[in-house]
């Protein structure tokens, strides 16, 4: 279609359909919604004046999405049944293609109309459960986050569908992983599907600088008077405020009908906020104003648990919350429902697993200040809290009164409240809370020192968790150093000799080694045969083998010189063919130049036999000793052996090696650097157990 110029059927002012595929245009003169038909224009009725929501967008703004240029041609404002407005902008793309850009509570979404195959059955609006997972072909699994009904309140510019002022719009919003978003529109005979994603202005090719070049119209603050007592009320966010509680007469007032209207009288406040309304603070480097104060509680095992919530508002940032419970604080922001995966008592989000801590019905006890939804005392929500310190995840499910129905079965609190809930539609809101100390909150809002925290908060971090990464780094460094030294300094053999010990019965030996035989042809180590030199014969037990049994034989070996490289430990290993016997080897390494003398002793014993219990054995035929690193140089090795005399010769192998770092040293280092982490881990366990004592879902038992 080509651009069409005509006159408004209501006031006669000129109007223009600049986009060939647009359906209606809002007359800028009388605010009538004019639709073009086949032959004539149709006046669909007048819309209210647009509420300034502080949006950085405007009709005529141009942008670029995934390489395609677009221009914003119109906007509609819809009123949420729980209070509040959202903007829906209409972007004209080349080829008569339209995109829908929605802004709600500081988030921006872009969607496009999509035709699904007949096999993709859409869930019915009046029987779909909140939290239901729905698979859309080509998109994946999306989660039902909201089932609602809104009304068209206002509009401007050109719009690509027939918008009737005041008409109801039934919808289901779904979210998925990686920002995926979908809206199912049930306002017509057949549901319409709009698929897209959550985006930023940068992703739409719109910089804040360009968006701010338009004439600012946002009302920063507004002072009005309470219709009950005449007290002055300073509204901080008048464009989006739905409810305000008068601090002078405790009246709850409605802000949605032009003038403030009285709704109900609140009970005198017995709750005093720690942060005064109107206080400005900086969190995460952004400025927020405290505009609302709510007191809520849950009842668990007949005990009421209260906490305070502070509504924060930042121009261009939307809303955030500060939650105070037992003087423990959390900074709370919204999370898309589709980003959270709940399996039993575990909610997964952002690569972390959050464990269910509490599930109950939360009630509003007291309100003060202004709010973006129709808050009231007695308001209920199903609250499920999950924790992974220093963060928490909270799921709040609110229901709109309707036909009797049960809550979704995957809600942990469903069994307790199903009989109490009357609902046909509602909304699931997920939020993430980041733990803050009282000192951080006091500094952010320039307050006097706040009361110290009491007990352990569900998302309070353990103060000494920083020990663990340091311990891990030290552990890795120790292991890497050990293996590097093992490669750089491999084992180096200094001595490898085998001796044959041949005692003679009936003599007192003072033996020396015979001449060393050369190594055998197969490369086996050489053997020194030791024979006893005759000395005095024992006159009392001459040649009596029986009398000499059990006596010991001592032999000194011929010294030998070895060169030690130094900077490495030494291992002396002795292997002997003892059988039901024992052997002790004493020796030393002597440096004649420096006079350094390093002694050592290696003892072996091996016994075996049988008794009523069967075969038994004890001891070993091999043993070793370790010496610390000696200075480099030439050393004289002196050996002396003492063993239980027997009629059989004994083969004894002596091996001395320069070795790299011992594994025992590594274990010693690991034990040393683990002392503090072990103490911290014990304290951490006690900390976690104390945290979960307040939870009916404690992993530590009742």
mmCIF file of N, CA and C in Angstrom, residues 327-329 435-443 448-453:
data_model
loop_
_atom_site.group_PDB
_atom_site.id
_atom_site.type_symbol
_atom_site.label_atom_id
_atom_site.label_comp_id
_atom_site.label_asym_id
_atom_site.label_seq_id
_atom_site.Cartn_x
_atom_site.Cartn_y
_atom_site.Cartn_z
ATOM 1 N N UNK A 327 18.328 -7.744 60.355
ATOM 2 C CA UNK A 327 19.412 -6.807 60.062
ATOM 3 C C UNK A 327 20.423 -7.385 59.068
ATOM 4 N N UNK A 328 20.001 -8.406 58.323
ATOM 5 C CA UNK A 328 20.761 -8.929 57.194
ATOM 6 C C UNK A 328 20.143 -8.337 55.934
ATOM 7 N N UNK A 329 20.974 -7.980 54.946
ATOM 8 C CA UNK A 329 20.498 -7.241 53.792
ATOM 9 C C UNK A 329 20.804 -7.959 52.485
ATOM 10 N N UNK A 435 23.881 -10.636 48.700
ATOM 11 C CA UNK A 435 24.057 -10.306 50.114
ATOM 12 C C UNK A 435 24.844 -9.014 50.292
ATOM 13 N N UNK A 436 24.381 -8.174 51.240
ATOM 14 C CA UNK A 436 25.074 -6.942 51.620
ATOM 15 C C UNK A 436 25.209 -6.902 53.137
ATOM 16 N N UNK A 437 26.285 -6.329 53.618
ATOM 17 C CA UNK A 437 26.454 -6.143 55.048
ATOM 18 C C UNK A 437 25.760 -4.857 55.474
ATOM 19 N N UNK A 438 25.387 -4.724 56.755
ATOM 20 C CA UNK A 438 24.805 -3.458 57.224
ATOM 21 C C UNK A 438 25.726 -2.271 56.965
ATOM 22 N N UNK A 439 27.036 -2.481 57.054
ATOM 23 C CA UNK A 439 27.986 -1.395 56.816
ATOM 24 C C UNK A 439 27.906 -0.908 55.375
ATOM 25 N N UNK A 440 27.723 -1.840 54.424
ATOM 26 C CA UNK A 440 27.624 -1.460 53.009
ATOM 27 C C UNK A 440 26.373 -0.631 52.758
ATOM 28 N N UNK A 441 25.241 -1.034 53.349
ATOM 29 C CA UNK A 441 23.983 -0.309 53.161
ATOM 30 C C UNK A 441 24.075 1.076 53.796
ATOM 31 N N UNK A 442 24.630 1.149 55.010
ATOM 32 C CA UNK A 442 24.749 2.440 55.686
ATOM 33 C C UNK A 442 25.625 3.390 54.892
ATOM 34 N N UNK A 443 26.712 2.883 54.319
ATOM 35 C CA UNK A 443 27.599 3.735 53.522
ATOM 36 C C UNK A 443 26.923 4.176 52.230
ATOM 37 N N UNK A 448 23.505 6.646 59.642
ATOM 38 C CA UNK A 448 24.259 6.276 60.843
ATOM 39 C C UNK A 448 24.454 4.761 60.869
ATOM 40 N N UNK A 449 25.362 4.271 61.691
ATOM 41 C CA UNK A 449 25.583 2.813 61.752
ATOM 42 C C UNK A 449 24.283 2.056 61.994
ATOM 43 N N UNK A 450 24.046 1.056 61.162
ATOM 44 C CA UNK A 450 22.846 0.231 61.291
ATOM 45 C C UNK A 450 23.074 -0.860 62.333
ATOM 46 N N UNK A 451 22.000 -1.401 62.910
ATOM 47 C CA UNK A 451 22.164 -2.476 63.900
ATOM 48 C C UNK A 451 22.945 -3.645 63.315
ATOM 49 N N UNK A 452 23.776 -4.287 64.137
ATOM 50 C CA UNK A 452 24.560 -5.430 63.630
ATOM 51 C C UNK A 452 23.662 -6.599 63.260
ATOM 52 N N UNK A 453 24.141 -7.399 62.340
ATOM 53 C CA UNK A 453 23.375 -8.537 61.872
ATOM 54 C C UNK A 453 23.173 -9.548 62.987
#
